[in-house]
Coordinates of C-alpha atoms in Angstrom, one line a residue:
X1 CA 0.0 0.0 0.0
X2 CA 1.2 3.3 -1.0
X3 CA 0.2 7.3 -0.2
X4 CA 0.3 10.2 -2.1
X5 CA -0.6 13.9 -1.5
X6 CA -3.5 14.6 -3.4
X7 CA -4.0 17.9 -2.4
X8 CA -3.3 21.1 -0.7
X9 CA -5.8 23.8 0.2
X10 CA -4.3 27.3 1.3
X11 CA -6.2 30.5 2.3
X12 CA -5.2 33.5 -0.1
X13 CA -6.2 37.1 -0.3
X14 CA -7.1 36.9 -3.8
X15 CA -6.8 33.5 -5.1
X16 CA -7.5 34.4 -8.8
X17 CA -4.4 36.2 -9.0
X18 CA -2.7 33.2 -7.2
X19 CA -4.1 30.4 -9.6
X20 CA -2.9 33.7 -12.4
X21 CA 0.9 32.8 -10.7
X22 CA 0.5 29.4 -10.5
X23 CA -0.1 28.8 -13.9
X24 CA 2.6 31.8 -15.3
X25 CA 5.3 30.2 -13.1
X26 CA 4.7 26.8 -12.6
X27 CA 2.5 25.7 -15.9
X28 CA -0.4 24.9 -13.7
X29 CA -3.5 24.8 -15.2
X30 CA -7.3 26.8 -13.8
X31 CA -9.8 23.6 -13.0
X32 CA -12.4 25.5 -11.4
X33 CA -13.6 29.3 -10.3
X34 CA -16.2 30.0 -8.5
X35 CA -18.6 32.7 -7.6
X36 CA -17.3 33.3 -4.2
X37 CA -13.2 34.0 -5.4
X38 CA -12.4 30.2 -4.6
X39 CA -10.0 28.5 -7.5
X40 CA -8.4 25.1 -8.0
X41 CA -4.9 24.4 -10.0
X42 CA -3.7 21.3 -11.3
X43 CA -0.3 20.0 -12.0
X44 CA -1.8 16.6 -13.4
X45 CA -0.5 15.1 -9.9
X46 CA -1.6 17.0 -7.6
X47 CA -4.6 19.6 -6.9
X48 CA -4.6 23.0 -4.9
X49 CA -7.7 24.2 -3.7
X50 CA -6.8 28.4 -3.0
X51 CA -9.7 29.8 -1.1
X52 CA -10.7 33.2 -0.3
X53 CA -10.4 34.5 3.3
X54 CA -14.0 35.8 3.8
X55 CA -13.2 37.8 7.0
X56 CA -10.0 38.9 9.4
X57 CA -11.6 35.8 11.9
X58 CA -11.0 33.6 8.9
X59 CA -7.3 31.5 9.2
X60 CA -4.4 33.0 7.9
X61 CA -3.2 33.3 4.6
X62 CA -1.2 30.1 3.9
X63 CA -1.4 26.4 3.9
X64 CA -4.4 25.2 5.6
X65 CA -5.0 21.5 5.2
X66 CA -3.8 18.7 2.7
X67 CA -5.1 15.3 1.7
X68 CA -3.6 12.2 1.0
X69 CA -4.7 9.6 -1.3
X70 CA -3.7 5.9 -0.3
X71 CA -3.5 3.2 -3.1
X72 CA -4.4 -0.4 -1.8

């Protein structure tokens, strides 16, 4: 049995203009947008979820969770 990270979900400011980077820097590709500034990248391996902080109570910009996928 083997595990992989599957993906990584980080809070951003703005995360259209951080899936924008992603995808100038790295060759990441847009998935997803939706109506409340949320937006998932791709490498073809691995996805990141970048969601919007909604208020200052919200968690901090950065890494917030990740997900592994286990093969059986």
């Amino acid at each position: 049995m083997g595990a992989r990270i599957g993906h990584i979900a980080i809070f951003s400011e703005n995360p259209s203009n951080l899936a924008k980077f992603y995808g100038e820097v790295f060759g990441m590709k847009v998935t997803g947008v939706d109506d409340l500034g949320n937006a998932w990248v791709t490498d073809g391996y691995m996805d990141v979820a970048l969601l919007r902080r909604r208020n200052e109570k919200a968690p901090k910009a950065g890494i917030n969770h990740f997900g592994f996928i286990i093969d059986p």
